[in-house]
PDB file of C-alpha atoms in Angstrom:
ATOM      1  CA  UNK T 214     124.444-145.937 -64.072  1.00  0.00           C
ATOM      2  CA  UNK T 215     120.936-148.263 -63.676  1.00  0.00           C
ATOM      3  CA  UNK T 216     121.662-150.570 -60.344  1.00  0.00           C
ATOM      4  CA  UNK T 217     119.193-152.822 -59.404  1.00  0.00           C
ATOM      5  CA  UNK T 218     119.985-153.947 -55.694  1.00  0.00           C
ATOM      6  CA  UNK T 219     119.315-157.797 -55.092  1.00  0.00           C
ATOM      7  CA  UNK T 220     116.072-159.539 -53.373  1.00  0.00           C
ATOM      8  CA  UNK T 221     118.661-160.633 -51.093  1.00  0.00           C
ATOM      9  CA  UNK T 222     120.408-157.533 -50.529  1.00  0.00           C
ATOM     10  CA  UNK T 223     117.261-155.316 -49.546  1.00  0.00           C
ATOM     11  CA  UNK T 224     116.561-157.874 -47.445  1.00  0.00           C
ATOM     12  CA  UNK T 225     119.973-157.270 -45.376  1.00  0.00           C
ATOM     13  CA  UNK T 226     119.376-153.875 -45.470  1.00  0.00           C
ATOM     14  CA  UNK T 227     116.776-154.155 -43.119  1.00  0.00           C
ATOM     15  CA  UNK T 228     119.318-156.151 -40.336  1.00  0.00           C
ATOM     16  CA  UNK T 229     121.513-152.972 -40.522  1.00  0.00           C
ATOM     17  CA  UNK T 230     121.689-150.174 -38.212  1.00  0.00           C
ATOM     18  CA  UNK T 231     121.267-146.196 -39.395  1.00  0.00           C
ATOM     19  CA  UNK T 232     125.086-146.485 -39.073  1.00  0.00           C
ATOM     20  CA  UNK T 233     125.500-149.473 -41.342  1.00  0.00           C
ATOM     21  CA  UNK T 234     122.813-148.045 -43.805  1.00  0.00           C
ATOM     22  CA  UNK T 235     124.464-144.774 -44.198  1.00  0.00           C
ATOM     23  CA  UNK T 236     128.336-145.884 -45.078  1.00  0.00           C
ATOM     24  CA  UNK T 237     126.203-148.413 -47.411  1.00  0.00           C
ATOM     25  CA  UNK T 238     124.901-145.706 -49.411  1.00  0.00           C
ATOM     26  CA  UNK T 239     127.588-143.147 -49.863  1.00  0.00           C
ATOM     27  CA  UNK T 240     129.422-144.773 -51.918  1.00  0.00           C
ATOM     28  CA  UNK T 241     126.518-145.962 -54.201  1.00  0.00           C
ATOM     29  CA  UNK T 242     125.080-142.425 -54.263  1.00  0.00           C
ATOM     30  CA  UNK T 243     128.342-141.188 -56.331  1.00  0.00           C
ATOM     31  CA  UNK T 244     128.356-144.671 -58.483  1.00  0.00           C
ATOM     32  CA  UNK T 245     124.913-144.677 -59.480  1.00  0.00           C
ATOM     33  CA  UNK T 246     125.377-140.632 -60.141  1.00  0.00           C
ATOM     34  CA  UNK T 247     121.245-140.257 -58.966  1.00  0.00           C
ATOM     35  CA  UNK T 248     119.257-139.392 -55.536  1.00  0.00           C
ATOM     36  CA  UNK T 249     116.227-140.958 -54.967  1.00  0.00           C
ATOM     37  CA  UNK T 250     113.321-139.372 -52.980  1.00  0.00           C
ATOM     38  CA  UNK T 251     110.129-139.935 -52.313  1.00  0.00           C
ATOM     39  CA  UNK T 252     107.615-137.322 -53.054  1.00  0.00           C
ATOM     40  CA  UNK T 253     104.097-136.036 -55.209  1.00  0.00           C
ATOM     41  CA  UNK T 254     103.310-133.453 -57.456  1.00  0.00           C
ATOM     42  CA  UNK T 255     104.558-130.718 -54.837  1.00  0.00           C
ATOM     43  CA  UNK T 256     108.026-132.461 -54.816  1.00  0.00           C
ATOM     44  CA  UNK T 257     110.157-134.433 -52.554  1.00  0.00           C
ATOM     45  CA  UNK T 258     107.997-135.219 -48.970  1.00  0.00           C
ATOM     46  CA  UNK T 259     109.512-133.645 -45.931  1.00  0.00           C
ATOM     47  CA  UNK T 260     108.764-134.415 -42.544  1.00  0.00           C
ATOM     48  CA  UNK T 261     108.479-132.624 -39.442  1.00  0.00           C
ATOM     49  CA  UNK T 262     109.517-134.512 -36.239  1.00  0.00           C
ATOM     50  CA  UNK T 263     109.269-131.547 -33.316  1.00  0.00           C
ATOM     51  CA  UNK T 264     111.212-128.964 -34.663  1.00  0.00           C
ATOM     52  CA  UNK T 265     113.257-130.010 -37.388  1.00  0.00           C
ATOM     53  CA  UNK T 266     112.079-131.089 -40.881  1.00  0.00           C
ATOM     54  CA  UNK T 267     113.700-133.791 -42.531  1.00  0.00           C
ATOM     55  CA  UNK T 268     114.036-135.049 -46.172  1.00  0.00           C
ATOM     56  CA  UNK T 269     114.661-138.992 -46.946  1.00  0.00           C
ATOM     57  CA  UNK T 270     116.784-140.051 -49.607  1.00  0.00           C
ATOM     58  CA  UNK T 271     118.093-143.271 -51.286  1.00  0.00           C
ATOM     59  CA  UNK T 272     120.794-144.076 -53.584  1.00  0.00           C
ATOM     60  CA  UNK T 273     118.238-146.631 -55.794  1.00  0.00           C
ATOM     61  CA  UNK T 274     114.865-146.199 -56.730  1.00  0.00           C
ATOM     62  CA  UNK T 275     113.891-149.610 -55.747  1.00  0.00           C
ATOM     63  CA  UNK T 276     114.515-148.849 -52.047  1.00  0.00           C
ATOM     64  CA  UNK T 277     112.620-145.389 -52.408  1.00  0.00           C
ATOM     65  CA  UNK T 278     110.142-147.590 -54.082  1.00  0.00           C
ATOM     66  CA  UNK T 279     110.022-150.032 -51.191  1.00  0.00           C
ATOM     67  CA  UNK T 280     109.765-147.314 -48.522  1.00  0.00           C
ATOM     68  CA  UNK T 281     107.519-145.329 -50.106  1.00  0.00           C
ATOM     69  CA  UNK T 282     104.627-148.769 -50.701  1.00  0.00           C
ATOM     70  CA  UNK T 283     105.058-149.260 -47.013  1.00  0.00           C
ATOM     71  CA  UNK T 284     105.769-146.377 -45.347  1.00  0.00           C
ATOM     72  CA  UNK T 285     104.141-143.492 -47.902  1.00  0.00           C
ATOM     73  CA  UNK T 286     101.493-144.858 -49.836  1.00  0.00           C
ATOM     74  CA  UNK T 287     100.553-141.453 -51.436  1.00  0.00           C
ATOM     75  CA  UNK T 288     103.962-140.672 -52.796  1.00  0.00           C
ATOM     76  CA  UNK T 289     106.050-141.926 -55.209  1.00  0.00           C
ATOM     77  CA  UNK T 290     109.552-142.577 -56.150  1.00  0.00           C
ATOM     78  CA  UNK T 291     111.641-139.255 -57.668  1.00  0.00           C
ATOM     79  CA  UNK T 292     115.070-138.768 -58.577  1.00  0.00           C
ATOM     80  CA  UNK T 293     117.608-135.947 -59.617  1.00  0.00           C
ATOM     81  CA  UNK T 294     121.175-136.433 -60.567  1.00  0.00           C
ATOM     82  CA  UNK T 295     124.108-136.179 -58.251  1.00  0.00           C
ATOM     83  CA  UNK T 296     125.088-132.824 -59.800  1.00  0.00           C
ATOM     84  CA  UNK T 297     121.848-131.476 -58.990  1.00  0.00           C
ATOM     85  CA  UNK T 298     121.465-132.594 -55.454  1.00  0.00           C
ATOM     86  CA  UNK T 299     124.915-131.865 -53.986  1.00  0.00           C
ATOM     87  CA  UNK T 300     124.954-128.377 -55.549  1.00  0.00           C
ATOM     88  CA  UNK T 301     120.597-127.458 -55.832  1.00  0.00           C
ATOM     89  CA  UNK T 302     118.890-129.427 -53.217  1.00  0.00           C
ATOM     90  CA  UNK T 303     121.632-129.759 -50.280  1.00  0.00           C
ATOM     91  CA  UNK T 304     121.830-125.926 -50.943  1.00  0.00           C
ATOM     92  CA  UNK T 305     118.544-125.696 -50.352  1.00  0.00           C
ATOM     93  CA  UNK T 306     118.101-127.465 -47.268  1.00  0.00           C
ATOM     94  CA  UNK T 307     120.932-125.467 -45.707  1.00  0.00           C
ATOM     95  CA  UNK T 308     119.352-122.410 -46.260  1.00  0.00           C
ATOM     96  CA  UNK T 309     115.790-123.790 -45.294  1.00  0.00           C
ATOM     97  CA  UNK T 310     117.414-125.666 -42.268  1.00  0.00           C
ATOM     98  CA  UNK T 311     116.343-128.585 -43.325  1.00  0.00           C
ATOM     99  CA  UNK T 312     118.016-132.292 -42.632  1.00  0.00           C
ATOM    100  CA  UNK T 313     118.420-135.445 -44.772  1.00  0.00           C
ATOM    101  CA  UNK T 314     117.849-139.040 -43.599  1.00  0.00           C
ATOM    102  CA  UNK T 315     120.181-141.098 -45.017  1.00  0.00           C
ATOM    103  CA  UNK T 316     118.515-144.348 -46.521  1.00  0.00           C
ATOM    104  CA  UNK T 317     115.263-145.647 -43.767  1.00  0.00           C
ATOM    105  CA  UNK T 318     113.695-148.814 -44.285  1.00  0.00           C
ATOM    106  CA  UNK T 319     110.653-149.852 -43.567  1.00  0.00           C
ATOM    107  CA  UNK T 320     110.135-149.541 -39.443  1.00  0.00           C
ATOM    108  CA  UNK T 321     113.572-148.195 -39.127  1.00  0.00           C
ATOM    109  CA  UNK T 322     114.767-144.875 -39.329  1.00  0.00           C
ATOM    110  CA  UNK T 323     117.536-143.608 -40.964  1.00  0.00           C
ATOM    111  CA  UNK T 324     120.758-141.635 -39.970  1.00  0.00           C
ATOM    112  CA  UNK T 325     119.810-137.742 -39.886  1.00  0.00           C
ATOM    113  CA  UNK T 326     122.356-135.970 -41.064  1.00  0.00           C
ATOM    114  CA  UNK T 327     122.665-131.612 -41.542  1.00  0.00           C
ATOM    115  CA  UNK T 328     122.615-130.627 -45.137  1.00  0.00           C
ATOM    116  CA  UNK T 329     125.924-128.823 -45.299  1.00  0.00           C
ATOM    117  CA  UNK T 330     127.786-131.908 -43.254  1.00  0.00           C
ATOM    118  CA  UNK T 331     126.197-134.097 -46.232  1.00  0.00           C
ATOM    119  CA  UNK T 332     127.460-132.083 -48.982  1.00  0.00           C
ATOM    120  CA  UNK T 333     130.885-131.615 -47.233  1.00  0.00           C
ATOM    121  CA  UNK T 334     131.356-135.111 -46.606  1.00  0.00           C
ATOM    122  CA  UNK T 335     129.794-136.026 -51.088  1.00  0.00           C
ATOM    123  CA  UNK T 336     132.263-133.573 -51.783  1.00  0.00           C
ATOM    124  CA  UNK T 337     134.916-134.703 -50.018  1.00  0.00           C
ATOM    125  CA  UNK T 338     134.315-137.868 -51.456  1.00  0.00           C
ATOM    126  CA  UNK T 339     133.954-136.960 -55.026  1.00  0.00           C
ATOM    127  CA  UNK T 340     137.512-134.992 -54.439  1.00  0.00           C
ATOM    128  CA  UNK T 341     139.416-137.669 -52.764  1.00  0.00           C
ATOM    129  CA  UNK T 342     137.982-140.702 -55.620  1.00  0.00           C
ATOM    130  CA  UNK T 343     136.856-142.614 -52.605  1.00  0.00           C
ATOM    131  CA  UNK T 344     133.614-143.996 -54.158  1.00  0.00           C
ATOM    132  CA  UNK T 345     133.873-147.156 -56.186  1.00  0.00           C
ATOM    133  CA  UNK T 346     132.550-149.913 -54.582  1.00  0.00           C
ATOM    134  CA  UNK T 347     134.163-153.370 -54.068  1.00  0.00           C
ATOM    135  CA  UNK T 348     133.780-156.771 -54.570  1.00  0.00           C
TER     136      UNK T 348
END
């Protein structure tokens, strides 16, 4: 599914906590059936902050996009599907203890979440058919 979010909406996105952020994008990450990351010829980016390295991800490429002109000049927008990332990369990251960051903005963080509690709660979503999005 190609979803372009609104001028308007990105713009809200950056009034909303890491809370606020997160529900927004679980729902979209199942609809629009990608992951967005941002990343370079290596692959996706991951940060260390102390101890604990931590991958950010999007549900639309234009918010990767956004992030990545302001935050990550040297990187660039890269997606896989759904399939892929609930059942490759979340794999990954649990055995590589590594954590996802659940849609930051620009000067705002996002929520940090562990890689198995991610795919638990995707999968738990995908199971139930609690992912279309309304109105």
């Amino acid at each position: 599914m190609q979803y372009a979010p609104t001028q308007s909406e990105m713009q809200h996105l950056q009034t909303l906590t890491a809370a606020e952020r997160f529900e927004y994008a679980m729902p979209r990450l199942i609809e629009s059936e990608e992951v967005w990351s941002i990343g370079n010829d290596d692959g996706w980016l991951i940060r260390e902050e102390g101890d604990e390295q931590i991958i950010a991800f999007w549900p639309y490429r234009q918010l990767a996009d956004e992030y990545a002109k302001t935050c990550q000049p040297d990187s660039a927008p890269q997606s896989v599907s759904l399939e892929h990332f609930l059942y490759g990369v979340l794999e990954q990251c649990r055995t590589n203890d590594i954590s996802l960051e659940v849609l930051p903005v620009p000067g705002k963080n996002g929520l940090i979440i562990p890689a198995a509690k991610l795919y638990e709660m995707l999968e738990g979503m995908l199971e139930g058919g609690r992912y279309f999005i309304e109105g």
